[in-house]
PDB file of C-alpha atoms in Angstrom:
ATOM      1  CA  MET A   1     288.660 -29.923 -22.923  1.00  0.00           C
ATOM      2  CA  SER A   2     291.184 -27.516 -24.457  1.00  0.00           C
ATOM      3  CA  LYS A   3     290.098 -28.458 -27.997  1.00  0.00           C
ATOM      4  CA  TYR A   4     286.549 -27.584 -27.027  1.00  0.00           C
ATOM      5  CA  CYS A   5     287.609 -24.244 -25.498  1.00  0.00           C
ATOM      6  CA  ASN A   6     289.831 -23.416 -28.464  1.00  0.00           C
ATOM      7  CA  ARG A   7     286.880 -23.911 -30.810  1.00  0.00           C
ATOM      8  CA  LEU A   8     284.499 -21.823 -28.693  1.00  0.00           C
ATOM      9  CA  LEU A   9     286.772 -18.825 -28.059  1.00  0.00           C
ATOM     10  CA  PRO A  10     286.659 -17.510 -31.666  1.00  0.00           C
ATOM     11  CA  ILE A  11     282.880 -17.971 -31.728  1.00  0.00           C
ATOM     12  CA  PHE A  12     282.543 -16.094 -28.427  1.00  0.00           C
ATOM     13  CA  LEU A  13     284.790 -13.241 -29.552  1.00  0.00           C
ATOM     14  CA  SER A  14     282.995 -12.974 -32.894  1.00  0.00           C
ATOM     15  CA  SER A  15     279.592 -12.800 -31.237  1.00  0.00           C
ATOM     16  CA  LEU A  16     280.894 -10.225 -28.766  1.00  0.00           C
ATOM     17  CA  ALA A  17     282.242  -8.117 -31.617  1.00  0.00           C
ATOM     18  CA  LEU A  18     278.960  -8.353 -33.544  1.00  0.00           C
ATOM     19  CA  THR A  19     276.918  -7.432 -30.491  1.00  0.00           C
ATOM     20  CA  SER A  20     279.064  -4.488 -29.566  1.00  0.00           C
ATOM     21  CA  SER A  21     279.272  -3.226 -33.148  1.00  0.00           C
ATOM     22  CA  SER A  22     275.498  -3.372 -33.509  1.00  0.00           C
ATOM     23  CA  LEU A  23     275.192  -1.214 -30.389  1.00  0.00           C
ATOM     24  CA  PHE A  24     277.610   1.393 -31.724  1.00  0.00           C
ATOM     25  CA  PHE A  25     276.102   1.618 -35.191  1.00  0.00           C
ATOM     26  CA  SER A  26     272.418   1.636 -34.309  1.00  0.00           C
ATOM     27  CA  PRO A  27     270.400   4.752 -35.313  1.00  0.00           C
ATOM     28  CA  VAL A  28     269.166   5.221 -31.752  1.00  0.00           C
ATOM     29  CA  ALA A  29     272.706   5.589 -30.456  1.00  0.00           C
ATOM     30  CA  HIS A  30     273.464   8.356 -32.952  1.00  0.00           C
ATOM     31  CA  SER A  31     270.399  10.380 -32.071  1.00  0.00           C
ATOM     32  CA  GLN A  32     271.237  10.581 -28.356  1.00  0.00           C
ATOM     33  CA  SER A  33     273.739  12.836 -26.613  1.00  0.00           C
ATOM     34  CA  ALA A  34     277.453  12.040 -26.599  1.00  0.00           C
ATOM     35  CA  TYR A  35     278.495   8.917 -24.746  1.00  0.00           C
ATOM     36  CA  PRO A  36     280.723   8.414 -22.875  1.00  0.00           C
ATOM     37  CA  THR A  37     281.643  11.614 -21.117  1.00  0.00           C
ATOM     38  CA  LYS A  38     283.508   9.972 -18.226  1.00  0.00           C
ATOM     39  CA  PRO A  39     285.533   6.755 -17.684  1.00  0.00           C
ATOM     40  CA  ILE A  40     283.680   3.427 -17.895  1.00  0.00           C
ATOM     41  CA  ARG A  41     284.040   0.763 -15.205  1.00  0.00           C
ATOM     42  CA  LEU A  42     284.221  -2.838 -16.450  1.00  0.00           C
ATOM     43  CA  ILE A  43     283.750  -5.273 -13.575  1.00  0.00           C
ATOM     44  CA  ALA A  44     285.402  -8.681 -13.853  1.00  0.00           C
ATOM     45  CA  PRO A  45     284.072 -11.196 -11.284  1.00  0.00           C
ATOM     46  CA  VAL A  46     287.453 -12.928 -10.915  1.00  0.00           C
ATOM     47  CA  SER A  47     290.840 -12.151  -9.418  1.00  0.00           C
ATOM     48  CA  ALA A  48     293.487 -10.531 -11.587  1.00  0.00           C
ATOM     49  CA  GLY A  49     295.577 -12.714 -13.884  1.00  0.00           C
ATOM     50  CA  GLY A  50     293.051 -15.394 -14.881  1.00  0.00           C
ATOM     51  CA  GLY A  51     291.505 -16.166 -18.234  1.00  0.00           C
ATOM     52  CA  LEU A  52     288.378 -14.052 -17.813  1.00  0.00           C
ATOM     53  CA  ASP A  53     290.489 -11.174 -16.490  1.00  0.00           C
ATOM     54  CA  ASN A  54     292.617 -11.304 -19.641  1.00  0.00           C
ATOM     55  CA  ILE A  55     289.479 -11.258 -21.795  1.00  0.00           C
ATOM     56  CA  ALA A  56     288.112  -8.315 -19.769  1.00  0.00           C
ATOM     57  CA  ARG A  57     291.339  -6.387 -20.312  1.00  0.00           C
ATOM     58  CA  ALA A  58     291.290  -7.088 -24.056  1.00  0.00           C
ATOM     59  CA  VAL A  59     287.652  -5.950 -24.262  1.00  0.00           C
ATOM     60  CA  ALA A  60     288.458  -2.846 -22.192  1.00  0.00           C
ATOM     61  CA  GLU A  61     291.349  -1.954 -24.478  1.00  0.00           C
ATOM     62  CA  ARG A  62     289.189  -2.271 -27.597  1.00  0.00           C
ATOM     63  CA  LEU A  63     286.295  -0.341 -26.050  1.00  0.00           C
ATOM     64  CA  SER A  64     288.686   2.385 -24.956  1.00  0.00           C
ATOM     65  CA  LYS A  65     290.004   2.759 -28.501  1.00  0.00           C
ATOM     66  CA  ASN A  66     286.550   2.727 -30.097  1.00  0.00           C
ATOM     67  CA  LEU A  67     284.931   5.115 -27.615  1.00  0.00           C
ATOM     68  CA  ALA A  68     287.952   7.392 -27.075  1.00  0.00           C
ATOM     69  CA  GLN A  69     287.396   7.089 -23.327  1.00  0.00           C
ATOM     70  CA  SER A  70     289.137   5.228 -20.503  1.00  0.00           C
ATOM     71  CA  VAL A  71     287.731   1.820 -19.586  1.00  0.00           C
ATOM     72  CA  ILE A  72     288.898   0.633 -16.170  1.00  0.00           C
ATOM     73  CA  VAL A  73     288.845  -3.072 -15.293  1.00  0.00           C
ATOM     74  CA  ASP A  74     287.762  -3.598 -11.688  1.00  0.00           C
ATOM     75  CA  ASN A  75     288.349  -7.139 -10.370  1.00  0.00           C
ATOM     76  CA  LEU A  76     285.730  -8.043  -7.742  1.00  0.00           C
ATOM     77  CA  SER A  77     286.256 -11.701  -6.966  1.00  0.00           C
ATOM     78  CA  GLY A  78     284.416 -13.663  -4.300  1.00  0.00           C
ATOM     79  CA  GLY A  79     281.178 -15.494  -3.820  1.00  0.00           C
ATOM     80  CA  GLY A  80     281.479 -17.214  -7.183  1.00  0.00           C
ATOM     81  CA  GLY A  81     280.890 -13.880  -8.891  1.00  0.00           C
ATOM     82  CA  ALA A  82     278.001 -12.872  -6.626  1.00  0.00           C
ATOM     83  CA  ILE A  83     279.826  -9.825  -5.245  1.00  0.00           C
ATOM     84  CA  ALA A  84     280.507  -8.480  -8.734  1.00  0.00           C
ATOM     85  CA  SER A  85     276.941  -9.233  -9.878  1.00  0.00           C
ATOM     86  CA  ILE A  86     275.394  -7.456  -6.902  1.00  0.00           C
ATOM     87  CA  THR A  87     277.721  -4.467  -7.319  1.00  0.00           C
ATOM     88  CA  THR A  88     276.792  -4.206 -10.989  1.00  0.00           C
ATOM     89  CA  ALA A  89     273.073  -4.563 -10.279  1.00  0.00           C
ATOM     90  CA  LYS A  90     273.190  -1.775  -7.681  1.00  0.00           C
ATOM     91  CA  ALA A  91     275.163   0.611  -9.895  1.00  0.00           C
ATOM     92  CA  ASN A  92     273.490   3.618 -11.476  1.00  0.00           C
ATOM     93  CA  PRO A  93     271.789   2.539 -14.734  1.00  0.00           C
ATOM     94  CA  ASP A  94     273.704   5.109 -16.758  1.00  0.00           C
ATOM     95  CA  GLY A  95     275.860   2.777 -18.862  1.00  0.00           C
ATOM     96  CA  TYR A  96     279.105   3.593 -17.083  1.00  0.00           C
ATOM     97  CA  THR A  97     279.288   0.348 -15.101  1.00  0.00           C
ATOM     98  CA  LEU A  98     279.541  -2.825 -17.169  1.00  0.00           C
ATOM     99  CA  MET A  99     280.259  -6.414 -16.202  1.00  0.00           C
ATOM    100  CA  ILE A 100     281.816  -9.236 -18.117  1.00  0.00           C
ATOM    101  CA  ALA A 101     280.101 -12.430 -16.996  1.00  0.00           C
ATOM    102  CA  TYR A 102     280.502 -16.175 -17.322  1.00  0.00           C
ATOM    103  CA  VAL A 103     278.401 -19.232 -16.595  1.00  0.00           C
ATOM    104  CA  GLY A 104     279.199 -19.115 -12.861  1.00  0.00           C
ATOM    105  CA  THR A 105     277.751 -15.656 -12.368  1.00  0.00           C
ATOM    106  CA  HIS A 106     274.602 -16.029 -14.428  1.00  0.00           C
ATOM    107  CA  GLY A 107     274.009 -19.773 -14.617  1.00  0.00           C
ATOM    108  CA  THR A 108     275.382 -21.651 -11.643  1.00  0.00           C
ATOM    109  CA  ASN A 109     274.866 -19.062  -8.897  1.00  0.00           C
ATOM    110  CA  PRO A 110     271.161 -18.499  -9.546  1.00  0.00           C
ATOM    111  CA  ALA A 111     270.598 -22.258  -9.746  1.00  0.00           C
ATOM    112  CA  VAL A 112     272.395 -23.254  -6.537  1.00  0.00           C
ATOM    113  CA  ARG A 113     271.808 -20.174  -4.394  1.00  0.00           C
ATOM    114  CA  LEU A 114     268.040 -19.838  -4.614  1.00  0.00           C
ATOM    115  CA  HIS A 115     267.690 -20.310  -0.853  1.00  0.00           C
ATOM    116  CA  GLN A 116     269.955 -17.297  -0.273  1.00  0.00           C
ATOM    117  CA  LEU A 117     267.790 -15.162  -2.537  1.00  0.00           C
ATOM    118  CA  GLY A 118     264.623 -16.166  -0.710  1.00  0.00           C
ATOM    119  CA  GLN A 119     263.210 -18.058  -3.695  1.00  0.00           C
ATOM    120  CA  THR A 120     263.099 -21.622  -2.400  1.00  0.00           C
TER     121      THR A 120
END
């Protein structure tokens, strides 16, 4: 399993870097007003100290350097990531609340919790 994870981590980080760089260098982003003007909240759906938390902190550090603005990691564990997902979904759609997700929050939860969402 670790060989598999070790091979996927560089691919994941590369795709994350490409996605984020395309957002920062797009012409639309340059034509809009300055962003960000206040600290950004990055929600991690796990408790502090785990693998995804470490990735969230590395992403927050890089974003903070690139945007010249504070990026605060907020760990909201519980419900298999449902608490963090709901909090992110209910946040103002202004780009100041982000979430780093994994398969549990966007793959497993929707598949096994349909009855809780009223979609059975």
